[in-house]
């Protein structure tokens, strides 16, 4: 930072930078203890079948409330876990909790319930994770696991990653591309990887009033279906969006319209309840601009 200020300035102590660094170290220390004491829990958000209104599965989302620092979002602590290497242990805890939760959800729903689990890059090539995934799958075929990966992780599609993903698939799980469409916008990897599901990023869902965004989603859906992948729309917050993504051919939807991510007990009540009514009263067409 001192350099970029140019001639005539000198590097000096910067209170803001310093405190950022302290924040980071404090966060990492707190995280180490939280992982040690297994204080990070998972919440469950339903994924709804747009033909039937039935809950097809849930996504497990990590949650952390620290006694003094308060609620800390996964967008902060997952990167910290990746920096410190804590992600292996944490990822394992999350997988176990998610799977155990999935058993409860499937039991309450009275049918198989898919369970989406987000993976960090470091976890993909972790052989002990693959082993555990196989064990869980043998233990419980009623809880099909869907491992969610982001595009960035797959961009290089280097051999170890492809081999690891193929190994995971052979362990009986499905693979999803999360946040599809943002960031890299490369589809070249899709046909090389054993992927089953595309999750269209919420950014596109938020822009469906724009005809070009609708065209883009329609194109992604056509491509996905031609490749035998199913499509989940993320970030569906209202009925116009739900109607729009359904009309554009998305198979499933996830978002605050149906439910926020919930603690297990509340998610289980939702799983036990009937299907969502996908044709509620009123005209819900998007105001076409
Ligand atoms: P993601 O996997 O794409 O998860 C979806 C995020 O969108 C979640 O945020 C969810 O709460 C939020 N969301 C769901 N419905 C709506 C909606 O209708 N509107 C809006 N605006 N947002 C919605 P969350 O829980 O804060 O997680 C953020 C990201 O952190 C996740 O994005 C995922 O990349 C990462 N993450 C969460 N849990 C884990 C985990 O266990 N392991 C790893 N590696 N990453 C995780
Ligand atoms: Mg996800
Ligand atoms: Mg996502
Ligand atoms: Mg995300």
PDB file of C-alpha atoms and ligand atoms in Angstrom, residues 42 45 59-63 71 73-79 82 87 90-91 94-95 117-121 123 148 150 178-179 199 201-202 234-238 254-257 259-261, ligand 1:
ATOM      1  CA  UNK A  42     -25.578 -26.957   9.768  1.00  0.00           C
ATOM      2  CA  UNK A  45     -32.750 -25.333   3.075  1.00  0.00           C
ATOM      3  CA  UNK A  59     -28.829 -28.183   1.093  1.00  0.00           C
ATOM      4  CA  UNK A  60     -26.690 -28.193   4.231  1.00  0.00           C
ATOM      5  CA  UNK A  61     -25.342 -24.720   5.040  1.00  0.00           C
ATOM      6  CA  UNK A  62     -22.785 -24.151   7.774  1.00  0.00           C
ATOM      7  CA  UNK A  63     -23.679 -21.811  10.641  1.00  0.00           C
ATOM      8  CA  UNK A  71     -22.965 -14.608  14.156  1.00  0.00           C
ATOM      9  CA  UNK A  73     -21.293 -16.104   8.042  1.00  0.00           C
ATOM     10  CA  UNK A  74     -19.800 -18.953   5.997  1.00  0.00           C
ATOM     11  CA  UNK A  75     -18.604 -16.408   3.462  1.00  0.00           C
ATOM     12  CA  UNK A  76     -16.121 -15.360   6.197  1.00  0.00           C
ATOM     13  CA  UNK A  77     -15.288 -18.524   8.071  1.00  0.00           C
ATOM     14  CA  UNK A  78     -15.058 -20.956   5.169  1.00  0.00           C
ATOM     15  CA  UNK A  79     -12.237 -18.937   3.557  1.00  0.00           C
ATOM     16  CA  UNK A  82      -9.323 -22.897   3.905  1.00  0.00           C
ATOM     17  CA  UNK A  87     -11.331 -27.058   6.359  1.00  0.00           C
ATOM     18  CA  UNK A  90     -14.554 -28.833   9.562  1.00  0.00           C
ATOM     19  CA  UNK A  91     -15.662 -30.274   6.229  1.00  0.00           C
ATOM     20  CA  UNK A  94     -20.262 -30.780   8.270  1.00  0.00           C
ATOM     21  CA  UNK A  95     -20.535 -33.914   6.128  1.00  0.00           C
ATOM     22  CA  UNK A 117     -23.122 -30.607   0.799  1.00  0.00           C
ATOM     23  CA  UNK A 118     -20.756 -27.837  -0.297  1.00  0.00           C
ATOM     24  CA  UNK A 119     -17.139 -28.841  -0.795  1.00  0.00           C
ATOM     25  CA  UNK A 120     -14.025 -26.691  -0.729  1.00  0.00           C
ATOM     26  CA  UNK A 121     -11.296 -27.317  -3.311  1.00  0.00           C
ATOM     27  CA  UNK A 123     -11.659 -31.470   0.099  1.00  0.00           C
ATOM     28  CA  UNK A 148     -21.651 -29.105  -4.601  1.00  0.00           C
ATOM     29  CA  UNK A 150     -17.950 -24.276  -7.747  1.00  0.00           C
ATOM     30  CA  UNK A 178     -22.817 -24.482  -7.673  1.00  0.00           C
ATOM     31  CA  UNK A 179     -23.218 -20.792  -8.567  1.00  0.00           C
ATOM     32  CA  UNK A 199     -27.302 -24.823  -9.851  1.00  0.00           C
ATOM     33  CA  UNK A 201     -26.671 -18.685  -9.556  1.00  0.00           C
ATOM     34  CA  UNK A 202     -29.123 -16.383  -7.817  1.00  0.00           C
ATOM     35  CA  UNK A 234     -31.027 -20.671  -6.643  1.00  0.00           C
ATOM     36  CA  UNK A 235     -32.225 -17.563  -4.844  1.00  0.00           C
ATOM     37  CA  UNK A 236     -35.928 -17.817  -5.718  1.00  0.00           C
ATOM     38  CA  UNK A 237     -37.431 -15.200  -3.423  1.00  0.00           C
ATOM     39  CA  UNK A 238     -40.916 -14.614  -4.825  1.00  0.00           C
ATOM     40  CA  UNK A 254     -34.404 -23.188  -3.871  1.00  0.00           C
ATOM     41  CA  UNK A 255     -34.825 -19.894  -2.069  1.00  0.00           C
ATOM     42  CA  UNK A 256     -36.437 -17.772   0.615  1.00  0.00           C
ATOM     43  CA  UNK A 257     -39.848 -18.085  -1.105  1.00  0.00           C
ATOM     44  CA  UNK A 259     -37.868 -21.414   3.141  1.00  0.00           C
ATOM     45  CA  UNK A 260     -34.753 -19.917   4.651  1.00  0.00           C
ATOM     46  CA  UNK A 261     -32.143 -22.413   5.794  1.00  0.00           C
TER      47      UNK A 261
HETATM   48  P1  LIG B   1     -24.074 -21.478  -1.769  1.00  0.00           P
HETATM   49  O1  LIG B   1     -23.630 -22.883  -1.626  1.00  0.00           O
HETATM   50  O2  LIG B   1     -24.327 -20.971  -3.139  1.00  0.00           O
HETATM   51  O3  LIG B   1     -25.369 -21.354  -0.862  1.00  0.00           O
HETATM   52  C1  LIG B   1     -26.459 -20.530  -1.154  1.00  0.00           C
HETATM   53  C2  LIG B   1     -26.440 -19.263  -0.329  1.00  0.00           C
HETATM   54  O4  LIG B   1     -27.561 -18.454  -0.708  1.00  0.00           O
HETATM   55  C3  LIG B   1     -26.592 -19.517   1.159  1.00  0.00           C
HETATM   56  O5  LIG B   1     -25.890 -18.505   1.850  1.00  0.00           O
HETATM   57  C4  LIG B   1     -28.111 -19.341   1.358  1.00  0.00           C
HETATM   58  O6  LIG B   1     -28.473 -19.035   2.690  1.00  0.00           O
HETATM   59  C5  LIG B   1     -28.376 -18.195   0.428  1.00  0.00           C
HETATM   60  N1  LIG B   1     -29.764 -18.151  -0.032  1.00  0.00           N
HETATM   61  C6  LIG B   1     -30.664 -19.165  -0.087  1.00  0.00           C
HETATM   62  N2  LIG B   1     -31.833 -18.748  -0.596  1.00  0.00           N
HETATM   63  C7  LIG B   1     -31.683 -17.445  -0.889  1.00  0.00           C
HETATM   64  C8  LIG B   1     -32.572 -16.450  -1.443  1.00  0.00           C
HETATM   65  O7  LIG B   1     -33.716 -16.698  -1.787  1.00  0.00           O
HETATM   66  N3  LIG B   1     -32.037 -15.202  -1.596  1.00  0.00           N
HETATM   67  C9  LIG B   1     -30.772 -14.898  -1.237  1.00  0.00           C
HETATM   68  N4  LIG B   1     -30.352 -13.643  -1.427  1.00  0.00           N
HETATM   69  N5  LIG B   1     -29.908 -15.801  -0.701  1.00  0.00           N
HETATM   70  C10 LIG B   1     -30.369 -17.066  -0.541  1.00  0.00           C
HETATM   71  P2  LIG B   1     -24.952 -18.843   3.074  1.00  0.00           P
HETATM   72  O8  LIG B   1     -25.561 -19.891   3.928  1.00  0.00           O
HETATM   73  O9  LIG B   1     -24.568 -17.541   3.697  1.00  0.00           O
HETATM   74  O10 LIG B   1     -23.692 -19.512   2.388  1.00  0.00           O
HETATM   75  C11 LIG B   1     -22.859 -18.759   1.541  1.00  0.00           C
HETATM   76  C12 LIG B   1     -21.846 -19.625   0.850  1.00  0.00           C
HETATM   77  O11 LIG B   1     -20.921 -20.165   1.793  1.00  0.00           O
HETATM   78  C13 LIG B   1     -22.466 -20.841   0.163  1.00  0.00           C
HETATM   79  O12 LIG B   1     -22.998 -20.480  -1.085  1.00  0.00           O
HETATM   80  C14 LIG B   1     -21.263 -21.749   0.058  1.00  0.00           C
HETATM   81  O13 LIG B   1     -20.469 -21.380  -1.050  1.00  0.00           O
HETATM   82  C15 LIG B   1     -20.503 -21.421   1.332  1.00  0.00           C
HETATM   83  N6  LIG B   1     -20.809 -22.453   2.334  1.00  0.00           N
HETATM   84  C16 LIG B   1     -21.847 -22.567   3.181  1.00  0.00           C
HETATM   85  N7  LIG B   1     -21.765 -23.692   3.920  1.00  0.00           N
HETATM   86  C17 LIG B   1     -20.626 -24.329   3.499  1.00  0.00           C
HETATM   87  C18 LIG B   1     -19.980 -25.568   3.873  1.00  0.00           C
HETATM   88  O14 LIG B   1     -20.460 -26.342   4.693  1.00  0.00           O
HETATM   89  N8  LIG B   1     -18.806 -25.872   3.218  1.00  0.00           N
HETATM   90  C19 LIG B   1     -18.274 -25.062   2.252  1.00  0.00           C
HETATM   91  N9  LIG B   1     -17.120 -25.430   1.672  1.00  0.00           N
HETATM   92  N10 LIG B   1     -18.860 -23.909   1.885  1.00  0.00           N
HETATM   93  C20 LIG B   1     -20.030 -23.544   2.496  1.00  0.00           C
END
